[in-house]
Short mmCIF file of C-alpha atoms in Angstrom, two decimals:
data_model
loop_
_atom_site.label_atom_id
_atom_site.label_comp_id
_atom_site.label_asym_id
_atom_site.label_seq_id
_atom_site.Cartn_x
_atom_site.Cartn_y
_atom_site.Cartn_z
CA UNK A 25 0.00 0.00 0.00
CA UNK A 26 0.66 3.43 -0.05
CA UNK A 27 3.35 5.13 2.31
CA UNK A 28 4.10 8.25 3.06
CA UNK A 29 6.84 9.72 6.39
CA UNK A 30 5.44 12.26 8.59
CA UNK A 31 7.57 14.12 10.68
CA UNK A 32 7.16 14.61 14.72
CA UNK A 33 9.18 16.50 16.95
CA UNK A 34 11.36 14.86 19.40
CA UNK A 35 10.44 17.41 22.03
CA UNK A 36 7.25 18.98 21.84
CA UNK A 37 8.10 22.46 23.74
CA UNK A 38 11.78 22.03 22.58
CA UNK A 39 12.26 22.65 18.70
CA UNK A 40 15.64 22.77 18.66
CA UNK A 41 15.87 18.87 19.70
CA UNK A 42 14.89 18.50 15.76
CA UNK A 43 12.47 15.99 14.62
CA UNK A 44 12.32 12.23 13.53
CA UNK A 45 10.42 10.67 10.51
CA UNK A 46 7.20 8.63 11.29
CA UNK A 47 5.70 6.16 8.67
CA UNK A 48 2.53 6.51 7.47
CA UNK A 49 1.09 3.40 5.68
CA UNK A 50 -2.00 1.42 4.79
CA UNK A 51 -2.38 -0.51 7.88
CA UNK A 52 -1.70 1.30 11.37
CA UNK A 53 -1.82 0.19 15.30
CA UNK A 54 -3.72 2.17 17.87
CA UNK A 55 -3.79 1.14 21.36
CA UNK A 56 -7.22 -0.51 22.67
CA UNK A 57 -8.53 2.05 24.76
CA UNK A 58 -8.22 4.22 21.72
CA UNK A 59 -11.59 3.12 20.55
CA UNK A 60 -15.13 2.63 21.20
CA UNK A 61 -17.69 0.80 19.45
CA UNK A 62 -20.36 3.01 21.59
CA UNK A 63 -18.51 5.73 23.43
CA UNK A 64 -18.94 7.12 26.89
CA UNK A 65 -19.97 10.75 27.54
CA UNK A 66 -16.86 12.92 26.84
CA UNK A 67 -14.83 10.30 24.90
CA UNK A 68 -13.01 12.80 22.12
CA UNK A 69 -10.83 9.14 20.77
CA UNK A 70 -12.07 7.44 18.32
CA UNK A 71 -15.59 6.33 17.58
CA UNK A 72 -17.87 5.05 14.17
CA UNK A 73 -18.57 8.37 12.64
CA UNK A 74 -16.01 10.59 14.62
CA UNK A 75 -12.86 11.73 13.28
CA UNK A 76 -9.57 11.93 15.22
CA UNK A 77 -5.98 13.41 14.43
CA UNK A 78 -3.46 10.99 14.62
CA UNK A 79 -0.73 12.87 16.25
CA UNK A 80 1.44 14.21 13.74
CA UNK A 81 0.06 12.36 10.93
CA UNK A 82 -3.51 12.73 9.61
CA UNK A 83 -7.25 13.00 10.17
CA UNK A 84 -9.05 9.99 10.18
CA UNK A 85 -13.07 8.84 10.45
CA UNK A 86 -13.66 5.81 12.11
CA UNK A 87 -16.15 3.70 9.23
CA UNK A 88 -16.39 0.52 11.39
CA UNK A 89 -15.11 -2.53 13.08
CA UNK A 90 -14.20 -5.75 12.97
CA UNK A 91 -15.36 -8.17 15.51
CA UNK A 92 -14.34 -11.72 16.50
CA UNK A 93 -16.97 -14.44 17.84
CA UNK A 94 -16.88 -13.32 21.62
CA UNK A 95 -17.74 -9.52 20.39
CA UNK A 96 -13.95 -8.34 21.09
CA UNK A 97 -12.88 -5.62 18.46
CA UNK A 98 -10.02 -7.22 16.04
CA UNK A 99 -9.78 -4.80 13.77
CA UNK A 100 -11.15 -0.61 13.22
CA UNK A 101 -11.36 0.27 9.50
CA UNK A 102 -11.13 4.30 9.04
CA UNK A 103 -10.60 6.62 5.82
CA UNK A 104 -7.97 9.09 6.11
CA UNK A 105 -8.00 12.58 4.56
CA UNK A 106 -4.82 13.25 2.54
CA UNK A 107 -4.96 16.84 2.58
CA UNK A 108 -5.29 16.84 6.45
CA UNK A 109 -1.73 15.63 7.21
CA UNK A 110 -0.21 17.94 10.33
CA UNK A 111 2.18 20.73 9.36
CA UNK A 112 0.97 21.06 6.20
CA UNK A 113 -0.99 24.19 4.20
CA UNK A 114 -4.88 23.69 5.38
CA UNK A 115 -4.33 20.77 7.96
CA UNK A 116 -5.80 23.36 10.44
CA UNK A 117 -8.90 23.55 8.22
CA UNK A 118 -9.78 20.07 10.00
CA UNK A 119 -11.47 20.77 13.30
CA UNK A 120 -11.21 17.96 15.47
CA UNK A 121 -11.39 17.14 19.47
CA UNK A 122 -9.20 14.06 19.70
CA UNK A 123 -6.18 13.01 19.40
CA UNK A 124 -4.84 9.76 19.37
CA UNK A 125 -1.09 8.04 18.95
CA UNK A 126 -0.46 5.05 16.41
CA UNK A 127 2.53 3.04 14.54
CA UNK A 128 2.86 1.97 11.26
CA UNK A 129 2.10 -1.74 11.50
CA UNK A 130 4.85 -2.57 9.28
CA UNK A 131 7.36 -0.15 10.64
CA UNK A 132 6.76 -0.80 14.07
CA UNK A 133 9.56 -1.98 16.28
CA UNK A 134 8.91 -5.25 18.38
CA UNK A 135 10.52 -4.52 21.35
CA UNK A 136 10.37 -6.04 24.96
CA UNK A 137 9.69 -3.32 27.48
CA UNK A 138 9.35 -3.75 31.42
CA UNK A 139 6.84 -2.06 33.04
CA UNK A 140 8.12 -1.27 36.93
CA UNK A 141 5.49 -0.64 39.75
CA UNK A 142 5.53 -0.07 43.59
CA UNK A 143 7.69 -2.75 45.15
CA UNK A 144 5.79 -3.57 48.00
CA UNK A 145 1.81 -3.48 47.71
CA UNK A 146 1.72 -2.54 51.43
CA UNK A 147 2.85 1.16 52.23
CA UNK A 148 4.31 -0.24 55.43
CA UNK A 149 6.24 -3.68 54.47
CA UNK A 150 6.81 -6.07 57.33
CA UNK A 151 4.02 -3.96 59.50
CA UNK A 152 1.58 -6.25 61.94
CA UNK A 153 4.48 -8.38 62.71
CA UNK A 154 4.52 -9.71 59.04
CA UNK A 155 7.22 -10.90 56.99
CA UNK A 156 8.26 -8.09 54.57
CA UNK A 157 8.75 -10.66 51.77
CA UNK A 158 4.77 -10.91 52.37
CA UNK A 159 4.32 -7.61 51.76
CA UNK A 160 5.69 -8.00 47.79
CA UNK A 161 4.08 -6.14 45.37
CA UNK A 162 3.22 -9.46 42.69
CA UNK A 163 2.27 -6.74 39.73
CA UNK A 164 6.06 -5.46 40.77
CA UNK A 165 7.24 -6.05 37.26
CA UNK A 166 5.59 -7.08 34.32
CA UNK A 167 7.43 -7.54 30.43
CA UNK A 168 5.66 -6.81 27.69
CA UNK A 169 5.87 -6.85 24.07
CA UNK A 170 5.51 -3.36 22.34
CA UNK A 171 5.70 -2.07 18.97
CA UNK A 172 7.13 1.41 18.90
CA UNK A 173 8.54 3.97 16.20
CA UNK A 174 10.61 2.96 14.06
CA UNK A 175 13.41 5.52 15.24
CA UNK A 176 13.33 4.37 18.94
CA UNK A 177 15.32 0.47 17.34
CA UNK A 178 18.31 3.45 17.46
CA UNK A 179 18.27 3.97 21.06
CA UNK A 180 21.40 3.98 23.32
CA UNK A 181 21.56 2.40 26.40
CA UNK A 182 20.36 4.99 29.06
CA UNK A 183 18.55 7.02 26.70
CA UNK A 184 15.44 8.19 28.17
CA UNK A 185 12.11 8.76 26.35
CA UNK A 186 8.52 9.86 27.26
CA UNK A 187 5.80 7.35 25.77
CA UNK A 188 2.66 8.83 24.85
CA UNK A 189 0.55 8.26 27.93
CA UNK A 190 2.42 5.83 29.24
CA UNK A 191 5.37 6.86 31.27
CA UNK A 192 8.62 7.56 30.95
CA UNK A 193 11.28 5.44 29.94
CA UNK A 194 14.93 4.02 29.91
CA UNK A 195 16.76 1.83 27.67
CA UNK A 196 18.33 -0.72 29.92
CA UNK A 197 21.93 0.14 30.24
CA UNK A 198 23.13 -3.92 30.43
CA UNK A 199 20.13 -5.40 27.98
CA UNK A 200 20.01 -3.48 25.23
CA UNK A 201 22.17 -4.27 22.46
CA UNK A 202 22.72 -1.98 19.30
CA UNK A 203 19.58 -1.88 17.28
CA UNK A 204 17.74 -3.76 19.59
CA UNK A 205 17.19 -1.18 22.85
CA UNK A 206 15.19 -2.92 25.72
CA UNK A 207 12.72 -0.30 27.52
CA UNK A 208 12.71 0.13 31.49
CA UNK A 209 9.25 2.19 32.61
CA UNK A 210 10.83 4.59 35.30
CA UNK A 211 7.71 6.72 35.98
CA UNK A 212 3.59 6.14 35.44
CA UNK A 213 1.71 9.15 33.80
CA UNK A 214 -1.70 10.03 34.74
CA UNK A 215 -3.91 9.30 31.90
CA UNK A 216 -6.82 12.08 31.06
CA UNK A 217 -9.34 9.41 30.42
CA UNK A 218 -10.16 7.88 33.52
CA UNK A 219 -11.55 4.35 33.00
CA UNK A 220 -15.20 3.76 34.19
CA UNK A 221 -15.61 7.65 33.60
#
């Protein structure tokens, strides 16, 4: 299918920290709470019949959904509007309330990223006469397979990063390997969208 690079900055507020190229293609990943079949009250992401801005890239409308046999959502089929695409002469004329962030399916970058939470699930470990080693947080540390930009594969070990609603991040200064950076989550961000809102 057709391709085409957008461009993002690689600090928002800082312009001077350049920009890095972000494929555009045919087939794109969103993350899950990205969309709703039948939206709450106040969900701006995307929807059947609304339109969203894919950060730094282009305006789509949401035309349907796919659907496996227990009802989960497999698949959200959109149109895009090629004159829409951000940075670009009338990509303002496209008024739109959400925004959402997404990877090129076949760009994306398979990565293993760790996910670090509170230690202990207890605020006071060992408290009660208890064991401390009671007191372990399980949910601790959890690995998980992401697919990222493209540019992030060129990450250097302690390079730090800010993932879209997700945290900020590390590359692991003994795991990663050249081309092939392993993630470390070293804080939690608030999201805006509260679940069960």
């Amino acid at each position: 299918g057709q391709e085409e690079l957008c461009e993002a900055p690689n600090h928002p507020q800082k312009p001077d920290w350049g920009k890095r190229p972000v494929p555009f293609a045919k087939e794109l990943w969103i993350e899950r709470e990205d969309f709703m079949e039948v939206p709450s009250k106040g969900y701006f992401r995307l929807f059947p019949g609304n339109k969203v801005r894919l950060r730094y890239g282009f305006v789509i409308e949401c035309t349907g959904c796919d659907k496996d046999a227990d009802g989960n959502v497999t698949a959200v089929h959109c149109n895009y509007f090629p004159d829409s695409k951000s940075g670009t002469p009338g990509a303002d004329n496209y008024k739109v309330k959400g925004n959402i962030h997404w990877v090129s399916a076949q760009h994306a970058y398979r990565c293993e990223v760790r996910l670090y939470d509170r230690l202990f699930a207890n605020p006071a470990p060992g408290s009660g006469g208890r064991d401390f080693i009671e007191d372990i947080n399980p949910d601790a540390k959890k690995v998980i397979t992401a697919y990222l930009e493209p540019a992030l594969k060129e990450a250097q070990a302690e390079e730090r990063f800010q993932f879209a609603r997700h945290g900020y991040f590390v590359a692991d200064w003994l795991d990663s390997q050249p081309g092939a950076p392993v993630f470390n989550r070293a804080v939690t961000l608030k999201d805006s969208w509260v679940k069960g809102k």
